[in-house]
Short mmCIF file of N, CA, C and O in Angstrom, two decimals:
data_model
loop_
_atom_site.label_atom_id
_atom_site.label_comp_id
_atom_site.label_asym_id
_atom_site.label_seq_id
_atom_site.Cartn_x
_atom_site.Cartn_y
_atom_site.Cartn_z
N GLN A 3 43.60 50.18 2.44
CA GLN A 3 43.89 49.42 0.87
C GLN A 3 42.05 49.50 0.51
O GLN A 3 41.18 48.73 1.05
N LEU A 4 41.87 49.82 -1.27
CA LEU A 4 40.47 49.40 -1.43
C LEU A 4 40.63 48.46 -1.84
O LEU A 4 41.81 48.38 -2.57
N GLN A 5 40.00 46.94 -2.27
CA GLN A 5 39.59 46.36 -3.09
C GLN A 5 39.01 45.97 -3.88
O GLN A 5 37.38 45.28 -3.00
N ALA A 6 38.38 46.30 -4.87
CA ALA A 6 37.49 45.47 -5.91
C ALA A 6 37.41 44.66 -6.16
O ALA A 6 38.14 43.73 -6.42
N SER A 7 36.37 43.89 -6.38
CA SER A 7 36.29 42.23 -6.70
C SER A 7 34.60 42.06 -6.98
O SER A 7 34.03 42.77 -7.24
N GLY A 8 34.33 41.02 -7.63
CA GLY A 8 32.88 40.62 -8.73
C GLY A 8 33.18 40.84 -9.82
O GLY A 8 31.94 40.33 -10.82
N GLY A 9 34.06 41.13 -10.61
CA GLY A 9 34.00 41.05 -12.02
C GLY A 9 33.46 40.18 -12.71
O GLY A 9 34.56 39.35 -12.05
N GLY A 10 33.62 40.04 -13.98
CA GLY A 10 33.68 38.64 -15.30
C GLY A 10 32.76 38.64 -15.98
O GLY A 10 32.96 39.82 -16.43
N LEU A 11 32.50 37.94 -16.52
CA LEU A 11 31.56 37.96 -18.13
C LEU A 11 30.78 37.91 -17.76
O LEU A 11 30.12 36.52 -16.67
N VAL A 12 29.62 38.50 -18.50
CA VAL A 12 28.50 38.52 -18.04
C VAL A 12 27.98 38.56 -19.87
O VAL A 12 28.12 39.32 -20.23
N GLN A 13 26.58 37.85 -20.01
CA GLN A 13 25.80 38.29 -21.18
C GLN A 13 24.94 39.33 -21.16
O GLN A 13 24.67 40.24 -20.06
N PRO A 14 25.08 39.96 -22.36
CA PRO A 14 23.89 41.21 -22.62
C PRO A 14 22.62 41.25 -22.36
O PRO A 14 22.34 40.14 -22.72
N GLY A 15 22.09 42.18 -21.16
CA GLY A 15 20.61 42.03 -20.50
C GLY A 15 21.05 41.12 -19.15
O GLY A 15 20.33 40.94 -18.38
N GLY A 16 22.66 40.64 -18.78
CA GLY A 16 22.52 39.84 -17.46
C GLY A 16 22.89 41.22 -16.28
O GLY A 16 22.73 42.11 -16.64
N SER A 17 23.64 40.38 -15.24
CA SER A 17 23.46 41.13 -14.04
C SER A 17 24.87 40.81 -13.68
O SER A 17 25.21 39.71 -13.27
N LEU A 18 25.43 41.86 -12.32
CA LEU A 18 26.63 41.82 -11.73
C LEU A 18 26.47 42.35 -10.35
O LEU A 18 26.15 43.90 -10.57
N ARG A 19 27.49 41.93 -9.98
CA ARG A 19 27.36 42.80 -8.53
C ARG A 19 28.66 43.10 -7.92
O ARG A 19 29.45 41.99 -7.82
N LEU A 20 29.26 44.05 -7.91
CA LEU A 20 30.53 44.07 -7.85
C LEU A 20 30.71 44.47 -6.41
O LEU A 20 29.81 45.16 -5.87
N THR A 21 31.86 44.71 -5.29
CA THR A 21 32.23 44.77 -4.29
C THR A 21 33.04 45.52 -4.04
O THR A 21 34.07 45.35 -4.85
N CYS A 22 33.05 46.40 -3.42
CA CYS A 22 34.51 46.97 -2.39
C CYS A 22 34.37 47.28 -0.90
O CYS A 22 34.01 47.60 -0.41
N GLU A 23 35.87 46.37 -0.96
CA GLU A 23 36.11 46.42 0.75
C GLU A 23 36.84 47.40 0.53
O GLU A 23 37.95 48.14 0.31
N ALA A 24 36.02 48.47 1.92
CA ALA A 24 36.85 49.44 2.09
C ALA A 24 37.60 49.95 3.77
O ALA A 24 38.17 48.33 3.78
N PHE A 25 37.59 51.10 4.10
CA PHE A 25 38.13 50.66 5.50
C PHE A 25 37.38 51.68 6.05
O PHE A 25 36.23 52.26 5.77
N GLY A 26 37.50 51.34 7.31
CA GLY A 26 37.03 52.42 8.46
C GLY A 26 36.73 53.82 8.33
O GLY A 26 38.26 54.38 7.66
N GLY A 27 35.88 54.99 8.47
CA GLY A 27 36.01 55.98 8.83
C GLY A 27 35.33 56.34 8.14
O GLY A 27 34.57 56.13 7.38
N HIS A 28 34.87 57.99 8.49
CA HIS A 28 33.55 58.79 7.29
C HIS A 28 34.30 58.91 5.92
O HIS A 28 34.62 60.42 5.59
N TYR A 29 33.83 57.91 5.22
CA TYR A 29 34.52 58.40 3.27
C TYR A 29 33.13 57.73 2.96
O TYR A 29 32.29 57.31 2.75
N ALA A 30 33.20 58.82 1.59
CA ALA A 30 31.70 59.28 1.02
C ALA A 30 32.54 57.70 -0.61
O ALA A 30 33.95 57.78 -0.46
N MET A 31 31.95 56.75 -1.41
CA MET A 31 32.17 56.55 -1.95
C MET A 31 32.05 56.66 -3.43
O MET A 31 31.04 56.47 -3.72
N GLY A 32 33.10 56.30 -4.34
CA GLY A 32 32.61 56.18 -5.55
C GLY A 32 33.23 54.96 -6.29
O GLY A 32 34.16 54.72 -6.02
N TRP A 33 32.14 55.34 -7.49
CA TRP A 33 32.75 54.12 -8.45
C TRP A 33 32.68 54.78 -9.96
O TRP A 33 32.38 55.50 -10.50
N PHE A 34 33.93 54.12 -10.38
CA PHE A 34 34.65 54.53 -11.74
C PHE A 34 35.07 53.81 -12.57
O PHE A 34 34.68 52.30 -12.09
N ARG A 35 35.06 54.02 -13.53
CA ARG A 35 35.14 52.86 -15.17
C ARG A 35 36.17 53.25 -16.53
O ARG A 35 35.93 54.53 -16.29
N GLN A 36 36.89 52.47 -16.78
CA GLN A 36 37.54 52.77 -18.09
C GLN A 36 37.71 51.58 -18.70
O GLN A 36 38.60 50.83 -18.26
N ALA A 37 37.23 52.23 -20.13
CA ALA A 37 37.30 51.37 -20.84
C ALA A 37 39.04 51.65 -21.84
O ALA A 37 39.38 52.59 -22.14
N PRO A 38 39.15 50.32 -22.59
CA PRO A 38 40.69 50.41 -23.67
C PRO A 38 40.34 52.02 -24.03
O PRO A 38 39.62 52.02 -24.84
N GLY A 39 41.42 52.38 -24.08
CA GLY A 39 41.75 53.44 -24.99
C GLY A 39 40.72 55.03 -24.09
O GLY A 39 40.69 56.13 -25.31
N LYS A 40 40.58 54.70 -23.22
CA LYS A 40 39.27 55.92 -22.66
C LYS A 40 39.78 56.41 -21.36
O LYS A 40 40.63 55.58 -21.00
N GLU A 41 39.20 57.37 -21.20
CA GLU A 41 39.74 58.05 -19.76
C GLU A 41 38.78 57.41 -18.99
O GLU A 41 37.94 57.00 -19.34
N ARG A 42 39.22 57.34 -17.60
CA ARG A 42 38.44 57.19 -16.34
C ARG A 42 37.10 58.03 -16.32
O ARG A 42 37.46 58.89 -16.33
N GLU A 43 36.21 57.44 -16.17
CA GLU A 43 34.66 57.37 -16.47
C GLU A 43 34.27 57.33 -14.93
O GLU A 43 33.73 56.10 -14.52
N PHE A 44 32.95 58.76 -14.25
CA PHE A 44 32.56 58.66 -13.32
C PHE A 44 31.81 57.76 -13.74
O PHE A 44 30.34 58.05 -14.56
N VAL A 45 30.62 56.81 -12.55
CA VAL A 45 30.03 55.77 -12.45
C VAL A 45 28.49 56.43 -11.49
O VAL A 45 27.29 56.97 -12.23
N GLY A 46 28.98 56.56 -10.47
CA GLY A 46 28.24 56.81 -9.16
C GLY A 46 28.39 57.51 -8.44
O GLY A 46 30.16 56.58 -7.42
N ALA A 47 27.89 57.65 -7.27
CA ALA A 47 28.97 57.66 -5.45
C ALA A 47 27.53 58.05 -5.14
O ALA A 47 26.30 57.55 -5.15
N ILE A 48 28.43 57.64 -3.66
CA ILE A 48 27.29 57.44 -2.23
C ILE A 48 28.00 57.66 -0.99
O ILE A 48 29.34 57.82 -1.27
N ASN A 49 26.81 58.61 -0.83
CA ASN A 49 27.64 59.01 1.03
C ASN A 49 27.75 57.96 1.80
O ASN A 49 27.62 57.17 2.40
N TRP A 50 28.47 58.58 2.99
CA TRP A 50 28.92 57.78 3.92
C TRP A 50 27.74 57.33 4.78
O TRP A 50 27.90 56.33 4.77
N SER A 51 27.08 57.72 4.89
CA SER A 51 25.43 57.13 5.52
C SER A 51 24.76 56.01 4.77
O SER A 51 24.04 55.23 5.21
N GLY A 52 24.79 56.17 3.33
CA GLY A 52 23.72 55.57 2.21
C GLY A 52 22.89 56.29 1.97
O GLY A 52 22.14 55.52 1.48
N THR A 53 22.56 57.47 2.53
CA THR A 53 21.60 58.62 2.68
C THR A 53 21.02 58.53 1.00
O THR A 53 20.22 59.52 0.41
N ASP A 54 22.23 59.01 0.43
CA ASP A 54 22.29 60.00 -0.61
C ASP A 54 23.18 59.08 -1.68
O ASP A 54 24.00 58.82 -1.11
N SER A 55 22.90 58.98 -2.96
CA SER A 55 23.58 58.77 -3.71
C SER A 55 23.42 59.38 -5.50
O SER A 55 22.45 60.57 -5.59
N TYR A 56 24.05 59.49 -6.31
CA TYR A 56 23.69 60.23 -7.30
C TYR A 56 24.88 59.62 -8.54
O TYR A 56 25.62 58.38 -8.21
N TYR A 57 24.08 59.31 -9.70
CA TYR A 57 24.30 58.72 -10.68
C TYR A 57 24.16 59.22 -11.94
O TYR A 57 23.66 59.68 -12.59
N GLU A 58 25.82 58.68 -12.42
CA GLU A 58 25.52 58.94 -14.34
C GLU A 58 24.38 58.90 -14.91
O GLU A 58 23.54 57.62 -14.75
N ASP A 59 24.54 59.26 -16.03
CA ASP A 59 22.78 59.64 -16.67
C ASP A 59 22.85 57.45 -17.42
O ASP A 59 21.92 57.40 -16.97
N PHE A 60 24.35 57.02 -17.87
CA PHE A 60 24.49 55.85 -18.26
C PHE A 60 23.39 54.87 -17.61
O PHE A 60 23.62 53.80 -17.66
N ALA A 61 24.18 55.27 -16.11
CA ALA A 61 23.81 54.04 -15.14
C ALA A 61 22.65 54.13 -13.84
O ALA A 61 21.87 53.34 -13.57
N LYS A 62 21.55 55.69 -14.37
CA LYS A 62 20.59 55.64 -13.75
C LYS A 62 19.62 54.56 -14.24
O LYS A 62 19.16 54.49 -15.38
N GLY A 63 19.06 53.87 -12.85
CA GLY A 63 17.65 53.12 -13.79
C GLY A 63 18.66 51.61 -13.71
O GLY A 63 17.62 50.97 -13.74
N ARG A 64 19.58 51.63 -14.19
CA ARG A 64 20.34 50.48 -13.73
C ARG A 64 21.31 49.61 -13.08
O ARG A 64 21.18 48.55 -13.02
N PHE A 65 21.82 50.54 -12.70
CA PHE A 65 22.80 50.63 -11.18
C PHE A 65 22.93 51.44 -9.95
O PHE A 65 21.75 52.15 -9.80
N THR A 66 22.59 50.44 -9.16
CA THR A 66 22.43 51.05 -7.84
C THR A 66 23.67 50.48 -6.55
O THR A 66 24.49 49.60 -6.95
N ILE A 67 24.08 51.69 -6.21
CA ILE A 67 25.38 51.51 -4.88
C ILE A 67 24.77 51.36 -3.83
O ILE A 67 23.77 52.37 -3.33
N SER A 68 24.87 50.86 -3.03
CA SER A 68 24.77 50.41 -1.42
C SER A 68 26.24 50.44 -0.47
O SER A 68 26.79 50.11 -1.53
N ARG A 69 26.17 50.19 0.50
CA ARG A 69 26.65 50.30 2.10
C ARG A 69 26.57 49.81 2.64
O ARG A 69 25.46 49.59 3.11
N ASP A 70 27.44 48.87 3.61
CA ASP A 70 27.24 48.05 4.95
C ASP A 70 28.59 48.87 5.80
O ASP A 70 29.54 47.89 5.57
N ASN A 71 27.86 49.84 6.50
CA ASN A 71 29.59 49.97 7.11
C ASN A 71 29.72 49.49 8.22
O ASN A 71 30.82 49.33 8.49
N ALA A 72 29.09 48.37 8.52
CA ALA A 72 28.83 47.43 9.62
C ALA A 72 30.37 46.39 8.93
O ALA A 72 31.02 46.09 9.92
N LYS A 73 30.07 46.41 7.73
CA LYS A 73 31.38 45.22 7.39
C LYS A 73 32.45 45.83 6.35
O LYS A 73 32.99 45.44 5.82
N ASN A 74 31.80 47.82 6.15
CA ASN A 74 32.99 48.24 5.59
C ASN A 74 33.52 48.03 4.08
O ASN A 74 34.40 47.86 3.12
N THR A 75 32.14 47.55 3.74
CA THR A 75 31.54 47.48 2.26
C THR A 75 30.92 47.70 1.12
O THR A 75 29.90 48.65 2.00
N VAL A 76 31.19 47.98 -0.11
CA VAL A 76 30.31 49.42 -0.86
C VAL A 76 29.93 48.01 -1.95
O VAL A 76 31.10 47.40 -2.27
N TYR A 77 29.06 48.32 -2.24
CA TYR A 77 28.73 47.20 -3.40
C TYR A 77 27.63 48.75 -5.13
O TYR A 77 27.64 49.78 -4.37
N LEU A 78 28.07 47.62 -5.79
CA LEU A 78 27.28 47.98 -6.77
C LEU A 78 27.11 46.73 -7.68
O LEU A 78 27.49 46.36 -8.39
N GLN A 79 25.85 47.24 -7.73
CA GLN A 79 24.80 46.00 -8.43
C GLN A 79 24.40 47.17 -10.05
O GLN A 79 24.39 47.73 -10.02
N MET A 80 24.71 46.30 -10.74
CA MET A 80 24.48 46.23 -12.31
C MET A 80 23.55 45.32 -12.94
O MET A 80 23.56 44.41 -12.41
N THR A 81 22.67 45.90 -13.69
CA THR A 81 21.65 44.95 -14.24
C THR A 81 21.45 46.28 -15.74
O THR A 81 22.18 46.86 -16.11
N SER A 82 21.05 44.68 -16.52
CA SER A 82 20.40 45.18 -17.54
C SER A 82 21.84 45.86 -18.44
O SER A 82 22.08 47.08 -19.10
N LEU A 83 22.67 44.79 -18.34
CA LEU A 83 24.28 45.51 -18.92
C LEU A 83 24.05 45.06 -20.52
O LEU A 83 23.78 44.31 -20.63
N LYS A 84 25.17 46.04 -20.39
CA LYS A 84 25.47 46.19 -22.52
C LYS A 84 27.04 45.84 -22.71
O LYS A 84 27.35 46.49 -21.77
N PRO A 85 27.40 45.67 -23.95
CA PRO A 85 28.59 45.59 -24.07
C PRO A 85 29.52 46.90 -24.06
O PRO A 85 30.65 46.48 -23.74
N ASP A 86 28.77 48.13 -23.86
CA ASP A 86 29.12 49.45 -23.60
C ASP A 86 29.59 49.39 -22.23
O ASP A 86 30.75 50.37 -21.89
N ASP A 87 29.14 48.64 -21.63
CA ASP A 87 29.68 48.18 -20.15
C ASP A 87 30.88 47.94 -19.99
O ASP A 87 31.35 47.79 -18.36
N THR A 88 31.44 47.10 -20.73
CA THR A 88 32.54 46.34 -20.32
C THR A 88 33.71 47.60 -20.58
O THR A 88 33.87 48.35 -20.71
N ALA A 89 34.59 47.14 -19.26
CA ALA A 89 35.80 48.04 -18.87
C ALA A 89 35.84 47.88 -17.04
O ALA A 89 35.58 46.96 -16.72
N VAL A 90 37.04 48.38 -16.85
CA VAL A 90 37.69 48.19 -15.67
C VAL A 90 36.93 48.76 -14.70
O VAL A 90 37.05 50.15 -14.86
N TYR A 91 36.25 48.35 -13.53
CA TYR A 91 35.61 48.97 -12.01
C TYR A 91 35.92 49.26 -11.78
O TYR A 91 37.00 48.05 -11.12
N TYR A 92 36.64 50.50 -10.73
CA TYR A 92 37.55 50.65 -9.92
C TYR A 92 35.91 51.60 -8.35
O TYR A 92 35.39 52.32 -9.32
N CYS A 93 36.48 51.21 -7.41
CA CYS A 93 36.24 51.86 -6.15
C CYS A 93 36.87 52.94 -5.59
O CYS A 93 38.16 52.94 -5.50
N ALA A 94 36.63 54.12 -4.95
CA ALA A 94 37.34 55.09 -4.65
C ALA A 94 36.87 55.89 -3.26
O ALA A 94 35.46 55.56 -3.66
N ALA A 95 37.73 56.22 -2.62
CA ALA A 95 37.03 56.95 -1.40
C ALA A 95 37.79 57.80 -1.21
O ALA A 95 38.47 58.94 -2.07
N THR A 96 36.25 59.54 -0.84
CA THR A 96 37.07 60.77 -0.11
C THR A 96 36.15 61.18 0.69
O THR A 96 35.32 60.71 1.32
N HIS A 97 36.31 62.19 1.52
CA HIS A 97 36.43 62.92 2.27
C HIS A 97 34.79 63.20 2.63
O HIS A 97 34.25 63.54 3.33
N ALA A 98 34.63 64.38 0.88
CA ALA A 98 33.69 64.43 1.12
C ALA A 98 32.08 64.39 0.04
O ALA A 98 33.11 63.84 -1.26
N PHE A 99 31.14 63.75 0.04
CA PHE A 99 30.30 62.91 -0.76
C PHE A 99 30.15 64.77 -2.09
O PHE A 99 30.45 65.87 -1.39
N HIS A 100 30.26 64.22 -3.94
CA HIS A 100 30.49 65.17 -4.54
C HIS A 100 28.82 64.17 -5.22
O HIS A 100 28.86 63.48 -5.81
N ARG A 101 27.77 65.55 -5.93
CA ARG A 101 26.66 65.58 -6.06
C ARG A 101 26.88 66.00 -7.64
O ARG A 101 27.81 66.50 -7.98
N GLY A 102 26.72 65.60 -8.46
CA GLY A 102 26.95 66.03 -9.90
C GLY A 102 27.96 65.01 -10.68
O GLY A 102 28.61 64.05 -9.64
N THR A 103 28.12 65.12 -11.99
CA THR A 103 29.18 64.98 -12.58
C THR A 103 30.49 65.33 -12.28
O THR A 103 30.55 66.24 -11.99
N HIS A 104 31.77 64.31 -11.37
CA HIS A 104 32.76 64.59 -11.49
C HIS A 104 34.11 63.94 -11.48
O HIS A 104 33.89 63.03 -11.74
N GLY A 105 35.57 64.07 -11.79
CA GLY A 105 36.15 63.82 -12.11
C GLY A 105 36.78 62.39 -10.96
O GLY A 105 36.66 62.61 -10.16
N PRO A 106 38.12 61.98 -11.81
CA PRO A 106 38.33 61.06 -10.48
C PRO A 106 39.61 61.14 -9.37
O PRO A 106 39.93 60.98 -8.40
N ASP A 107 40.13 63.10 -9.69
CA ASP A 107 40.52 64.08 -8.98
C ASP A 107 39.83 64.11 -7.84
O ASP A 107 41.08 64.90 -6.74
N LEU A 108 38.57 63.77 -7.61
CA LEU A 108 38.68 64.69 -5.78
C LEU A 108 38.58 63.27 -5.10
O LEU A 108 38.02 63.37 -3.98
N TYR A 109 39.08 62.21 -5.94
CA TYR A 109 39.08 60.90 -4.86
C TYR A 109 40.60 60.62 -4.00
O TYR A 109 41.67 60.91 -5.00
N ASP A 110 40.43 60.20 -3.18
CA ASP A 110 41.61 59.98 -2.62
C ASP A 110 42.32 59.24 -2.48
O ASP A 110 43.83 58.63 -1.94
N TYR A 111 41.74 58.07 -2.31
CA TYR A 111 41.81 56.47 -2.61
C TYR A 111 41.74 55.72 -3.54
O TYR A 111 40.11 55.96 -3.68
N TRP A 112 42.01 55.02 -3.82
CA TRP A 112 41.56 53.80 -4.88
C TRP A 112 41.92 52.77 -4.71
O TRP A 112 43.09 51.98 -3.96
N GLY A 113 41.41 51.39 -5.21
CA GLY A 113 41.58 50.26 -5.28
C GLY A 113 42.13 49.73 -6.72
O GLY A 113 41.48 50.53 -7.44
N GLN A 114 42.35 48.28 -6.70
CA GLN A 114 42.72 48.06 -8.28
C GLN A 114 41.54 47.81 -8.74
O GLN A 114 40.31 47.45 -7.93
N GLY A 115 41.42 47.87 -9.72
CA GLY A 115 39.94 47.42 -10.28
C GLY A 115 39.64 46.10 -10.80
O GLY A 115 40.64 44.99 -10.34
N THR A 116 38.33 46.11 -10.91
CA THR A 116 37.77 44.28 -11.52
C THR A 116 37.23 44.01 -12.56
O THR A 116 36.27 45.56 -13.08
N GLN A 117 37.72 43.66 -13.87
CA GLN A 117 37.17 43.77 -15.43
C GLN A 117 35.85 43.03 -15.01
O GLN A 117 35.43 42.29 -14.40
N VAL A 118 35.43 44.02 -15.60
CA VAL A 118 33.74 43.44 -16.21
C VAL A 118 33.51 43.41 -17.97
O VAL A 118 33.91 44.66 -18.50
N THR A 119 33.11 42.36 -18.27
CA THR A 119 33.30 41.92 -19.58
C THR A 119 31.57 41.78 -20.37
O THR A 119 31.24 41.02 -19.32
N VAL A 120 30.98 42.44 -20.86
CA VAL A 120 29.90 42.00 -21.35
C VAL A 120 29.51 42.00 -22.67
O VAL A 120 30.06 42.41 -23.55
N SER A 121 29.63 40.15 -22.91
CA SER A 121 29.75 40.01 -24.56
C SER A 121 28.63 38.49 -24.51
O SER A 121 28.15 37.65 -23.84
N SER A 122 28.49 38.42 -25.30
CA SER A 122 27.92 36.99 -25.98
C SER A 122 28.53 36.22 -26.44
O SER A 122 28.21 34.93 -26.59
#
């Protein structure tokens, strides 16, 4: 079971680090987000070893995904946050790392999301 945490209320321009408690095994991990009334949106992904990652355009330069396999934990560091980043953020696991924009259907396991609200 995956468990995302670390969400909260942050002011525009602020930073937040989300944590995903994963499970053992060779899984690539992805982060998605879903704003009210919108479809679940891909944020970025990281391969099992942490040596490769891919980000959606809106996340490039602002968001960083990392992982600590010894702790079975994956992180999403978010900086320069904007009101448009407000959403529920989800982590997900898949057996194969996918580069490029892709949808949630490629992921096998999901955690419950954590709410991120960017507002002054």
